CSV table of N, CA, C and O in Angstrom, one decimal:
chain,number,residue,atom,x,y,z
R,1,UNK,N,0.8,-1.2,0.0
R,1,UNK,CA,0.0,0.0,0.0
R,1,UNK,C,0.9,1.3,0.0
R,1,UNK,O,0.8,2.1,-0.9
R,2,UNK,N,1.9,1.5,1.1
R,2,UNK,CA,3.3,2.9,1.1
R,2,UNK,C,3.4,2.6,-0.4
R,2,UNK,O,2.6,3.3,-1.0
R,3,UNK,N,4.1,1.7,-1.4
R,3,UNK,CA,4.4,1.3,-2.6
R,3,UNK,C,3.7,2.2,-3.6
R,3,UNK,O,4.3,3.0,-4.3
R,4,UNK,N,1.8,2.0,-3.8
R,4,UNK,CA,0.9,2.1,-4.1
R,4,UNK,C,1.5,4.3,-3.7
R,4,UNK,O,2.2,5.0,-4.4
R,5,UNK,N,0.9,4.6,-2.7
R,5,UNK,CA,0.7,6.0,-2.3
R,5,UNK,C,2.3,6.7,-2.6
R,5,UNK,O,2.2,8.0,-2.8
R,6,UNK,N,3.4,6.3,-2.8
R,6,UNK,CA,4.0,7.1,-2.8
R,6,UNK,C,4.6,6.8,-4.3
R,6,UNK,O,5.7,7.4,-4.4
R,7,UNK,N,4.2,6.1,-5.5
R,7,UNK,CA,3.9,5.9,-6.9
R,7,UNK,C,3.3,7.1,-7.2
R,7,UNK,O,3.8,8.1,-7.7
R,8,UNK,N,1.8,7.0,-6.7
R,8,UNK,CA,0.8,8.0,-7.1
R,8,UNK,C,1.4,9.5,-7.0
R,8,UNK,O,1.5,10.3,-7.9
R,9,UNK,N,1.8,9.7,-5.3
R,9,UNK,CA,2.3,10.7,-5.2
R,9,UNK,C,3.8,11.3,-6.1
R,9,UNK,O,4.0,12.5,-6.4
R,10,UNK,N,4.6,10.3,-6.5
R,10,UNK,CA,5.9,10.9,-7.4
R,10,UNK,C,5.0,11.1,-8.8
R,10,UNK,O,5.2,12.0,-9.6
R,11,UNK,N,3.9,10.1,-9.1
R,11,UNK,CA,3.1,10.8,-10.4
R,11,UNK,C,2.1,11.9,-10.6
R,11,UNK,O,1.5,12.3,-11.6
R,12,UNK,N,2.1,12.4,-9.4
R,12,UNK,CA,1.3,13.9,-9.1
R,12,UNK,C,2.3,15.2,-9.2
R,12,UNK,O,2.2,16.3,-9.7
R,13,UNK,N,3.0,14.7,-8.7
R,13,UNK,CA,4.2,16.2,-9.0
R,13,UNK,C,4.8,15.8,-9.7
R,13,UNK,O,5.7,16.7,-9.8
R,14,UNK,N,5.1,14.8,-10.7
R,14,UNK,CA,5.7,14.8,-11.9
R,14,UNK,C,4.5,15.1,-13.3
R,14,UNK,O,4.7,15.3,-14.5
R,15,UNK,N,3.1,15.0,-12.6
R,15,UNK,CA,2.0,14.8,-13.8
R,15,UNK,C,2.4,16.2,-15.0
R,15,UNK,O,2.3,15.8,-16.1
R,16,UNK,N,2.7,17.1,-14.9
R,16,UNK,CA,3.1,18.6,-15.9
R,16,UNK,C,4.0,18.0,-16.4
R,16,UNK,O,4.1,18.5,-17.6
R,17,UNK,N,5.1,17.1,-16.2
R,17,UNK,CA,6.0,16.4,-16.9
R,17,UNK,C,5.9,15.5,-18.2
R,17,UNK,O,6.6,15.3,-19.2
R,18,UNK,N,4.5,15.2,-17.5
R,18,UNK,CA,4.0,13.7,-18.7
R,18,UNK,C,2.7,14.0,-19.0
R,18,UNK,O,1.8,13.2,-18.9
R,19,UNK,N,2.4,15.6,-19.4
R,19,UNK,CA,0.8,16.1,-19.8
R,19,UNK,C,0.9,15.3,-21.0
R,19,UNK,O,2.0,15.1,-21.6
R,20,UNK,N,0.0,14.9,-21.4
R,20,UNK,CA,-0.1,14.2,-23.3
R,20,UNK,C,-1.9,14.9,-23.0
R,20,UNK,O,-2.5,15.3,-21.9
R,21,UNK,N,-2.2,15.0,-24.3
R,21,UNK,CA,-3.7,15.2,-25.0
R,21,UNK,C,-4.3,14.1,-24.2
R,21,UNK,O,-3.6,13.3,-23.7
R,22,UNK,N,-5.4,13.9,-23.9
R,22,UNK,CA,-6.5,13.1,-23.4
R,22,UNK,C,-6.8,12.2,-25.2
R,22,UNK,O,-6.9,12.6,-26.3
R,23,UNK,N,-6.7,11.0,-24.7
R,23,UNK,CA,-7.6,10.4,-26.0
R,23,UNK,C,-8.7,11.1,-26.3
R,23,UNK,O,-8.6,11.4,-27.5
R,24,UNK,N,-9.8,11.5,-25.6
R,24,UNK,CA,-11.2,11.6,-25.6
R,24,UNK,C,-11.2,12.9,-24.8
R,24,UNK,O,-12.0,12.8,-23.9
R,25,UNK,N,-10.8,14.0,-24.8
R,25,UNK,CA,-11.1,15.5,-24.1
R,25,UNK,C,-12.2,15.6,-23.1
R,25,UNK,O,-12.3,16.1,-22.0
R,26,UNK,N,-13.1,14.6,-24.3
R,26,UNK,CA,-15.0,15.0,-23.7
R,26,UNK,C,-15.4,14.1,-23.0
R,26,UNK,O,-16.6,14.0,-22.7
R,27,UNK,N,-14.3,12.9,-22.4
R,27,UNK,CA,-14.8,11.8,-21.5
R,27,UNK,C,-14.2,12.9,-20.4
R,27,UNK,O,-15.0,13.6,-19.9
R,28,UNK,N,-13.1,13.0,-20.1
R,28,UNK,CA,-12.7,13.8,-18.9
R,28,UNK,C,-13.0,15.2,-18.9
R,28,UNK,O,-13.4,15.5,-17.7
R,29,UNK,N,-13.0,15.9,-19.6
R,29,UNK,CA,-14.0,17.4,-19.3
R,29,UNK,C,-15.4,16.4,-18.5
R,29,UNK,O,-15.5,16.6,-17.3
R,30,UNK,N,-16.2,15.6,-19.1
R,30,UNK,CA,-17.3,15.0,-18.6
R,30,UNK,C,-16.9,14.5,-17.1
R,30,UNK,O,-17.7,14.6,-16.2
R,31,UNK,N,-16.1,14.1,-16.9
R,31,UNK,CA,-15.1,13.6,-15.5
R,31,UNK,C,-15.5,14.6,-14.6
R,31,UNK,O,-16.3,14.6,-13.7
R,32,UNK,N,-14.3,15.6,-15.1
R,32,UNK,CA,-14.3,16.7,-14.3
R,32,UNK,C,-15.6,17.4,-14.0
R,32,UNK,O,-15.6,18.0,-12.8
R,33,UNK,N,-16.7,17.6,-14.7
R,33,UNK,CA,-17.9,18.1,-14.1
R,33,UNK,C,-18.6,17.7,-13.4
R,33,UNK,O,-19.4,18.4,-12.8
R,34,UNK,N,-18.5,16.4,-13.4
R,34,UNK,CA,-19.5,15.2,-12.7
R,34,UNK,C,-18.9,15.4,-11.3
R,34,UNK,O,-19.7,15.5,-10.4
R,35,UNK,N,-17.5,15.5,-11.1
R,35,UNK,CA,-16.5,15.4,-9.7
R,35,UNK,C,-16.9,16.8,-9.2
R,35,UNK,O,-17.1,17.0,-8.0
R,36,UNK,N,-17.2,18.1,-10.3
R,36,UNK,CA,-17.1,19.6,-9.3
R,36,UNK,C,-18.6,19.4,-8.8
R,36,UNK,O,-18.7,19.7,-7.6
R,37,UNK,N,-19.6,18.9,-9.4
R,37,UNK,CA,-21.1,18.7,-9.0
R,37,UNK,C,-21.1,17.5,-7.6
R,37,UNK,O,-21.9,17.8,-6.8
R,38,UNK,N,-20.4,16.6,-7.3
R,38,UNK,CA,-20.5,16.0,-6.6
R,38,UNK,C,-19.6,16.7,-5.1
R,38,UNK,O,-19.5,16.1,-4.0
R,39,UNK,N,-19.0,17.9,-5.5
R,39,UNK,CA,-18.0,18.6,-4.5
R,39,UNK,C,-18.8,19.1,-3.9
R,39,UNK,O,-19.0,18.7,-2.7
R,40,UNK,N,-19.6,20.0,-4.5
R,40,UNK,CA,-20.1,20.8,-4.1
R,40,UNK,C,-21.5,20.3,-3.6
R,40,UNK,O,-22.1,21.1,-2.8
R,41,UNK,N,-22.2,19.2,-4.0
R,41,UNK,CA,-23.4,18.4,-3.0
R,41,UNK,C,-22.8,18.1,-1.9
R,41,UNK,O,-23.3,18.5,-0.8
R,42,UNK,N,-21.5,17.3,-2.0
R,42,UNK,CA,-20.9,17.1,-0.5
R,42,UNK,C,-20.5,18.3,0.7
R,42,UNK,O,-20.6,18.2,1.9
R,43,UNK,N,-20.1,19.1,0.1
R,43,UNK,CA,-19.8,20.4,0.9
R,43,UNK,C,-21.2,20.9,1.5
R,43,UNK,O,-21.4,21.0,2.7
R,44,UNK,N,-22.0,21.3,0.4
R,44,UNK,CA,-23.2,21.5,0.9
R,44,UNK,C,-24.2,20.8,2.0
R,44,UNK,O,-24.8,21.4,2.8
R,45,UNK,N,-24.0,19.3,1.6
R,45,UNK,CA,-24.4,18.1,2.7
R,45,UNK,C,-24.3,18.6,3.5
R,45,UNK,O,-25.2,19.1,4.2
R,46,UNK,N,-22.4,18.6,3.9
R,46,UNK,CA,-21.8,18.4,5.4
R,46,UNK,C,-22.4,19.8,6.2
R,46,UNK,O,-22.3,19.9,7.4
R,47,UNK,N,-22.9,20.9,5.5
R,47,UNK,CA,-23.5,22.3,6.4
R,47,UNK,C,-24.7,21.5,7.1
R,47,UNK,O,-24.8,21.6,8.4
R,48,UNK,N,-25.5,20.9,6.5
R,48,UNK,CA,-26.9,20.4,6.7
R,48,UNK,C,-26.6,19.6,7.7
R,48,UNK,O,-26.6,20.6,8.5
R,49,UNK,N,-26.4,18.7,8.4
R,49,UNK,CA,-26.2,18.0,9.7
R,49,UNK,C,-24.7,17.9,10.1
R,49,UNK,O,-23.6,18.3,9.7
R,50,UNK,N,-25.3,17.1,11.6
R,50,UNK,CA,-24.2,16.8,12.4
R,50,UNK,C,-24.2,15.1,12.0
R,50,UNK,O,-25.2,14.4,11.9
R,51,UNK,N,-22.7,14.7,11.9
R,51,UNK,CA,-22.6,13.0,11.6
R,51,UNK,C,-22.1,12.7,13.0
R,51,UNK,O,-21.4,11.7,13.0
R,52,UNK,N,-22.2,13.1,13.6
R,52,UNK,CA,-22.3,12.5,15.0
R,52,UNK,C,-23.7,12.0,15.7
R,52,UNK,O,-23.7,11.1,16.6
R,53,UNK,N,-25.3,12.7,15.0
R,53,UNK,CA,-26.6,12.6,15.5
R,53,UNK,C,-26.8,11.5,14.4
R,53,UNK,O,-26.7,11.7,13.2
R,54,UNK,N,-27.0,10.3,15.0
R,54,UNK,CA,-27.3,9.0,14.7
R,54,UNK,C,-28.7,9.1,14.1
R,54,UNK,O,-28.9,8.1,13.4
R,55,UNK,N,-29.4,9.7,14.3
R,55,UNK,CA,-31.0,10.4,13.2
R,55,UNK,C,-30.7,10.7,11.9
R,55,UNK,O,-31.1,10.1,10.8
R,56,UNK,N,-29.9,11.9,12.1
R,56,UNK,CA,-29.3,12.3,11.2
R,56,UNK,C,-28.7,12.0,10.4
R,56,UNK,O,-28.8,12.3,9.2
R,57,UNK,N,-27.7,11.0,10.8
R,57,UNK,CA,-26.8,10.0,9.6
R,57,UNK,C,-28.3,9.3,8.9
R,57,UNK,O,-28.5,9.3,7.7
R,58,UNK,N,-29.1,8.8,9.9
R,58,UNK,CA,-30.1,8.0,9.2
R,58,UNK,C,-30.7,8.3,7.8
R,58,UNK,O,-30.7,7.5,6.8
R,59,UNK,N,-31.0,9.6,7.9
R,59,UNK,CA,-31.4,10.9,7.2
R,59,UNK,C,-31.0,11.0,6.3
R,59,UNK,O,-31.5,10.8,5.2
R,60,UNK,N,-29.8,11.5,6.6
R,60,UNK,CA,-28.8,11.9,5.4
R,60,UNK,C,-28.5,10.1,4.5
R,60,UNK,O,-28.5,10.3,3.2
R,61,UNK,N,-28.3,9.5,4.7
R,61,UNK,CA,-27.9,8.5,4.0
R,61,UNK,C,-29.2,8.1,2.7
R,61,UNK,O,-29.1,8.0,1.5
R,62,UNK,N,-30.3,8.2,3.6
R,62,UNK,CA,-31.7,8.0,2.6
R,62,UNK,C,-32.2,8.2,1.6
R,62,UNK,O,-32.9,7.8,0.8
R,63,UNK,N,-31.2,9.6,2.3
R,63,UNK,CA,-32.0,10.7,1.2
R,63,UNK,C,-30.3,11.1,0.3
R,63,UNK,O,-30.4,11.6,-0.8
R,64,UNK,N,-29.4,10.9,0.6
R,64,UNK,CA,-28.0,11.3,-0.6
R,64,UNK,C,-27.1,10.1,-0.7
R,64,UNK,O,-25.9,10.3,-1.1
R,65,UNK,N,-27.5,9.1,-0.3
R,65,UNK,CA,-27.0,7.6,-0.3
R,65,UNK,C,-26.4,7.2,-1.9
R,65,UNK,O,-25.3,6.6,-2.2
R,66,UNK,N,-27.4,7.6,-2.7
R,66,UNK,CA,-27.4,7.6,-4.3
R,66,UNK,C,-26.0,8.5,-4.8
R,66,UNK,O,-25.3,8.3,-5.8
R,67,UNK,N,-25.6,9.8,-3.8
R,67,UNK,CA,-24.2,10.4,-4.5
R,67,UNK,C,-23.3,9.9,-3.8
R,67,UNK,O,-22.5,10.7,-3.5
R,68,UNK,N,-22.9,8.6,-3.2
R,68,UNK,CA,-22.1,8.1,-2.6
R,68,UNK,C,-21.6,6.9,-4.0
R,68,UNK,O,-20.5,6.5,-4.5
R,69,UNK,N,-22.7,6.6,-4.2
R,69,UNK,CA,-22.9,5.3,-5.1
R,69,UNK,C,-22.1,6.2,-6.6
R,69,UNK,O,-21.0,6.0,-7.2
R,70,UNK,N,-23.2,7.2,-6.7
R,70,UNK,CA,-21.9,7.9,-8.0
R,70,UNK,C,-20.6,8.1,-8.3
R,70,UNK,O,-19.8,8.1,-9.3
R,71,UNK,N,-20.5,8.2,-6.9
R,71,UNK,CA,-19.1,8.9,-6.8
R,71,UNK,C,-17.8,7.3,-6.8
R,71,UNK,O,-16.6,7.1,-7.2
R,72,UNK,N,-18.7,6.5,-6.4
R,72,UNK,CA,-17.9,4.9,-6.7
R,72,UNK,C,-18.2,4.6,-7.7
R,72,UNK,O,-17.5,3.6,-8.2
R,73,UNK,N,-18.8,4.9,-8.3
R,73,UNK,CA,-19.2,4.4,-10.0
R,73,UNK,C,-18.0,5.1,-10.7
R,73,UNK,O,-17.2,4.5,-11.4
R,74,UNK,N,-18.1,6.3,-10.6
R,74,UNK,CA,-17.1,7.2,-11.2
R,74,UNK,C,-15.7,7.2,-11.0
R,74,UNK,O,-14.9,7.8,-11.7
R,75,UNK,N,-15.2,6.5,-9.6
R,75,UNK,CA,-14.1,6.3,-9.4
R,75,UNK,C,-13.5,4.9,-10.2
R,75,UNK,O,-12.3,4.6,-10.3
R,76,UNK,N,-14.8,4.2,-10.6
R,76,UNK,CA,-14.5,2.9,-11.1
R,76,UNK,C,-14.1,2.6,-12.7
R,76,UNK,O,-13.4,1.8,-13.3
R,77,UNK,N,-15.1,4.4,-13.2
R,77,UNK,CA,-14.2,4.0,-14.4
R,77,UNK,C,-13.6,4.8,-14.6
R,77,UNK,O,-13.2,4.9,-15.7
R,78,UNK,N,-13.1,6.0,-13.5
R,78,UNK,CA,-11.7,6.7,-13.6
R,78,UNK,C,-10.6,6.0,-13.8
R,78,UNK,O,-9.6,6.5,-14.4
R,79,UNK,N,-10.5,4.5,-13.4
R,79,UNK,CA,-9.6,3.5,-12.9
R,79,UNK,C,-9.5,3.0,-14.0
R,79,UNK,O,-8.5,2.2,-14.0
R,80,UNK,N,-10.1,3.1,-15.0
R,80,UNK,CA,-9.9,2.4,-16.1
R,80,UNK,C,-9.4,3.2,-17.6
R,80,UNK,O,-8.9,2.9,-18.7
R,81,UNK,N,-9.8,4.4,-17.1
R,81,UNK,CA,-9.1,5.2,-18.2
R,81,UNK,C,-7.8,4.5,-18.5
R,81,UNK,O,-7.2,3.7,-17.7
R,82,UNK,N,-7.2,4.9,-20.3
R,82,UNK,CA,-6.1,4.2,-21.0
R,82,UNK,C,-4.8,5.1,-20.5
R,82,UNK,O,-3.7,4.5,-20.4
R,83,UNK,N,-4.9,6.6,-20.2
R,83,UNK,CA,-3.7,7.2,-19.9
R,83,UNK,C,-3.2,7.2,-18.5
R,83,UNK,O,-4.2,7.8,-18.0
R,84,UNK,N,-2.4,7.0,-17.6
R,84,UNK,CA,-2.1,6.8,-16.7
R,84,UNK,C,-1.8,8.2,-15.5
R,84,UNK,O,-1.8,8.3,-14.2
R,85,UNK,N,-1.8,9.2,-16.6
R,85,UNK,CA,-1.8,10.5,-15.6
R,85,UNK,C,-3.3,10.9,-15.0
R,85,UNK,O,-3.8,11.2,-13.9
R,86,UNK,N,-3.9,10.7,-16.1
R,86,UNK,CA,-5.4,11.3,-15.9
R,86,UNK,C,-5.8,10.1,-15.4
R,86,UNK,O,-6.6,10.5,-14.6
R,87,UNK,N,-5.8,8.9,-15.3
R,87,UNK,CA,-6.8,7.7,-14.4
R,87,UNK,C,-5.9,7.7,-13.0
R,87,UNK,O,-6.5,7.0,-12.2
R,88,UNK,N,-4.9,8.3,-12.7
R,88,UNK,CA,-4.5,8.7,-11.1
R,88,UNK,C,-5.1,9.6,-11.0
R,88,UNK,O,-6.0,9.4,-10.1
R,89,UNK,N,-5.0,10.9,-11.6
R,89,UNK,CA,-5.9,11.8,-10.8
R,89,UNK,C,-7.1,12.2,-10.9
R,89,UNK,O,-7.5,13.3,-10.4
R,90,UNK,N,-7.7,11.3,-11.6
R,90,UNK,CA,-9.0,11.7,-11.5
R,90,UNK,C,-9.5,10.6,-10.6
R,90,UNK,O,-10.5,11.0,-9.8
R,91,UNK,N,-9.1,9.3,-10.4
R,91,UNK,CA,-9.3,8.1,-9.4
R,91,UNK,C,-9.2,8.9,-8.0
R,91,UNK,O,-10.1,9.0,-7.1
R,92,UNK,N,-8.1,9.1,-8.0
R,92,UNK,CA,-7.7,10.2,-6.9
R,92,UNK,C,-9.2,11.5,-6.5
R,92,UNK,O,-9.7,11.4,-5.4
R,93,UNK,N,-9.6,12.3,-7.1
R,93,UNK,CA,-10.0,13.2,-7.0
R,93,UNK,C,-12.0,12.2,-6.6
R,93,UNK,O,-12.8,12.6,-5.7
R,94,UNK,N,-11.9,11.3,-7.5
R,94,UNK,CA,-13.4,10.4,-7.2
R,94,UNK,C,-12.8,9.8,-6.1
R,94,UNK,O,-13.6,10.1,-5.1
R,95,UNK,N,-11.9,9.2,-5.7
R,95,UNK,CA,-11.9,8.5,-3.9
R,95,UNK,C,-12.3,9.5,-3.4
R,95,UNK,O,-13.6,9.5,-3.2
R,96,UNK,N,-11.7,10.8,-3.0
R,96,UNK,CA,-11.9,11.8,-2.6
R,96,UNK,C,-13.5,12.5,-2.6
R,96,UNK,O,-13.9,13.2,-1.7
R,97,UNK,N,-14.1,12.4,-3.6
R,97,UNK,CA,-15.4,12.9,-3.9
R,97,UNK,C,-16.7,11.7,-3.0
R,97,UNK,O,-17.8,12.0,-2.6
R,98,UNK,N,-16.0,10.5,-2.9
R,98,UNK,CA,-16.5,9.7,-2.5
R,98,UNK,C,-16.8,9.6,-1.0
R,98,UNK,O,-17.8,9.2,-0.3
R,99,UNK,N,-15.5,10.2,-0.5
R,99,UNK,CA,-15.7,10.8,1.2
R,99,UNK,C,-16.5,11.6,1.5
R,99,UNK,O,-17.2,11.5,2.5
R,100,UNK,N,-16.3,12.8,0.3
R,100,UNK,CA,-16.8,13.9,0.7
R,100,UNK,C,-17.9,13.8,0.7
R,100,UNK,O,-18.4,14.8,1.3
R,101,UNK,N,-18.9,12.9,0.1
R,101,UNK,CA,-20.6,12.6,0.2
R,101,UNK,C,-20.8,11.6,1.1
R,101,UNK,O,-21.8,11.4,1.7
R,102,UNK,N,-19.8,10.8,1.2
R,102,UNK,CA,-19.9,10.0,2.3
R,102,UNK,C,-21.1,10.8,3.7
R,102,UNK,O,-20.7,11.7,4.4
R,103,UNK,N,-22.4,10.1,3.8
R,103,UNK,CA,-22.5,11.1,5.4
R,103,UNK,C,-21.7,10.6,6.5
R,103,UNK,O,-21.7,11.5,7.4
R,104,UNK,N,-21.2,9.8,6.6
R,104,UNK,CA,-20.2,9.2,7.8
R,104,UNK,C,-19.4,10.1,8.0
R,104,UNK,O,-19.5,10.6,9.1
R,105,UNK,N,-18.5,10.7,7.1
R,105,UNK,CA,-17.3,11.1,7.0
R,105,UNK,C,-17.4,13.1,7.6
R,105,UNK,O,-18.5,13.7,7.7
R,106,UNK,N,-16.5,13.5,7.9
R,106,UNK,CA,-16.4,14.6,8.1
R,106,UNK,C,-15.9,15.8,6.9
R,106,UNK,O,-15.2,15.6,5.9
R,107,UNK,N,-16.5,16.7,7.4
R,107,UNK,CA,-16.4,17.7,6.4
R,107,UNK,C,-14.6,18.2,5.8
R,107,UNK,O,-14.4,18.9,4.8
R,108,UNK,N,-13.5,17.6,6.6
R,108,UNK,CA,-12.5,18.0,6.0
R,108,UNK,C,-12.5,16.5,4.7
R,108,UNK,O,-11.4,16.4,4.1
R,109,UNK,N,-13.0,16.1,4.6
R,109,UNK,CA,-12.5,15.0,3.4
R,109,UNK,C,-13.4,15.7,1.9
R,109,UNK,O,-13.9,14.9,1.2
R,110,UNK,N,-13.4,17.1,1.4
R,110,UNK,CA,-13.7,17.3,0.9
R,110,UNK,C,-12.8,18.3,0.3
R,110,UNK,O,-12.8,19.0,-0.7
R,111,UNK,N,-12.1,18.4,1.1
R,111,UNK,CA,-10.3,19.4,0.5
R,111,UNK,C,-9.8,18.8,-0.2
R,111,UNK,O,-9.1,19.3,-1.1
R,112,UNK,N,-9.8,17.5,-0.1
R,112,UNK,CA,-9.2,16.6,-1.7
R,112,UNK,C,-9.2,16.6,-2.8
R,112,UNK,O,-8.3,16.4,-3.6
R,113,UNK,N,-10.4,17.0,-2.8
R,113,UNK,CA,-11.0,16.9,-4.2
R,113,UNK,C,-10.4,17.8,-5.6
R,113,UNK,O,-9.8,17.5,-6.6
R,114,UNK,N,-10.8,19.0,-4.8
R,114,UNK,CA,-10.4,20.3,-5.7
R,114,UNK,C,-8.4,20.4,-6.5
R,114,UNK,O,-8.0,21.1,-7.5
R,115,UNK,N,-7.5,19.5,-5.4
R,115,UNK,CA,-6.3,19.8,-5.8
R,115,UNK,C,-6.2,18.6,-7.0
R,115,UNK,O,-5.7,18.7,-8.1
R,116,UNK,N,-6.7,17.8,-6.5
R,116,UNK,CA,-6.8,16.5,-7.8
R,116,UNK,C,-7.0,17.1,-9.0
R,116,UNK,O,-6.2,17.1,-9.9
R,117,UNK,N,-8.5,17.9,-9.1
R,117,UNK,CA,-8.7,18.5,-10.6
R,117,UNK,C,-8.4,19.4,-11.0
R,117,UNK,O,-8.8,19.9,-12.0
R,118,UNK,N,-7.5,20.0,-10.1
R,118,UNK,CA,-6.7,21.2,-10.6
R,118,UNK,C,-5.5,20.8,-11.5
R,118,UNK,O,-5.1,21.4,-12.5
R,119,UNK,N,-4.9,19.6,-10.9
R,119,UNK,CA,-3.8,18.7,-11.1
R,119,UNK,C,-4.1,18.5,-12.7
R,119,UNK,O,-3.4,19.0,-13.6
R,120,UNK,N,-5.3,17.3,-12.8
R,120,UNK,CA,-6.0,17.0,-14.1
R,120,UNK,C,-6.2,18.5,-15.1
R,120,UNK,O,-5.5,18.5,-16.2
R,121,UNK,N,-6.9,19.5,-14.9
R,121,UNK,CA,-6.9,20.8,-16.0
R,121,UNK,C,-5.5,21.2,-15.9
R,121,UNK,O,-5.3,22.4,-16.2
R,122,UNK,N,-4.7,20.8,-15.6
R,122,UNK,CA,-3.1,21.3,-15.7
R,122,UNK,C,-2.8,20.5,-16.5
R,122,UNK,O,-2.1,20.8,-17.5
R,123,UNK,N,-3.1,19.1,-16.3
R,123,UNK,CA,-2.2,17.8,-17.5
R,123,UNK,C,-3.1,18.4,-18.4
R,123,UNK,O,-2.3,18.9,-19.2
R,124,UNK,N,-4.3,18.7,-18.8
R,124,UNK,CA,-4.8,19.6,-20.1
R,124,UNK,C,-4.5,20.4,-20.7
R,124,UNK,O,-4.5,20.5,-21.9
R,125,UNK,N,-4.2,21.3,-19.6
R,125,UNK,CA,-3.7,22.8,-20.3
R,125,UNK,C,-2.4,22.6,-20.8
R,125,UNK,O,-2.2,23.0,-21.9
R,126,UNK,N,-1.4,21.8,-20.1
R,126,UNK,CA,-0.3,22.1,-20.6
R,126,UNK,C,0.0,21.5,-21.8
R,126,UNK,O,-0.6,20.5,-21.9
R,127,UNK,N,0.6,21.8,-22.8
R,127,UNK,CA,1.1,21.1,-23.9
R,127,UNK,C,2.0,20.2,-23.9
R,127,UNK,O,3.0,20.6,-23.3
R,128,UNK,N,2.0,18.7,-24.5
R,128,UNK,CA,3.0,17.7,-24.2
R,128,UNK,C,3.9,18.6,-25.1
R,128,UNK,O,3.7,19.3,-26.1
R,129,UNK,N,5.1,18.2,-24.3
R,129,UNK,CA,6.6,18.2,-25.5
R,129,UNK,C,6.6,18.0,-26.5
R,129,UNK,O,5.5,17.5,-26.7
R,130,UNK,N,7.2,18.1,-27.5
R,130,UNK,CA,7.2,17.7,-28.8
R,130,UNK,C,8.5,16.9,-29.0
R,130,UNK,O,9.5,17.5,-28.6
R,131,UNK,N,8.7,15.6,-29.5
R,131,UNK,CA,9.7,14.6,-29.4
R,131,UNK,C,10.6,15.4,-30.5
R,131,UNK,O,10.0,16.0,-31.4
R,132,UNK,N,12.2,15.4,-30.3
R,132,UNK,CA,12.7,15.9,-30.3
R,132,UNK,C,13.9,15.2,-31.9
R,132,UNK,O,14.9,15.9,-32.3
């Protein structure tokens, strides 16, 4: 697992290194919107209750249980993406989205999110190298 996390992590600050074009632009533009809509339900959630009131979790799970499930849907085929910069951080950025709707979870597991897809519109924006 250290093996696994500190891989990811030398491929997060190396990702501007190894920006390439996206196969498909409009599958990960589609990524990324699906992840900022699911930020921002979660953020919103965590104002609405306390996950300590055992009602409440009840509550909350009933009724937003379904953006928990998205958010693992979407991490599942982040994971399958063909390019290896963009299926770390966008997998990255869906675990993370996945907390953040989590009702269990506390409201700091939603700071995740945002650095992941900043990460991702940077391997976009930047232009790969040109081989030489």
């Amino acid at each position: 697992m250290k093996r696994l996390l500190i891989s990811a992590l030398a491929l997060c600050l190396a990702g501007p290194a190894l920006a390439v074009a996206p196969e498909n632009p409009e599958r990960i533009n589609g990524m990324i919107a699906e992840l900022e809509s699911l930020h921002a339900s979660g953020q919103a959630l965590k104002k609405g209750y306390d996950p300590a009131d055992e009602s409440a979790l009840k509550t909350c799970r009933a009724e937003h249980g379904a953006l928990h499930e998205q958010a693992v849907a979407l991490r599942d085929r982040a994971a399958k993406l063909p390019q290896l910069a963009y299926r770390v951080n966008l997998t990255m950025a869906a675990s993370a989205a996945a907390d953040c709707v989590a009702c269990d979870q506390g409201a700091d597991r939603c700071d995740a999110v945002a650095p992941a897809l900043a990460r991702t519109r940077q391997q976009m924006e930047t232009p790969a190298a040109k081989p030489q």
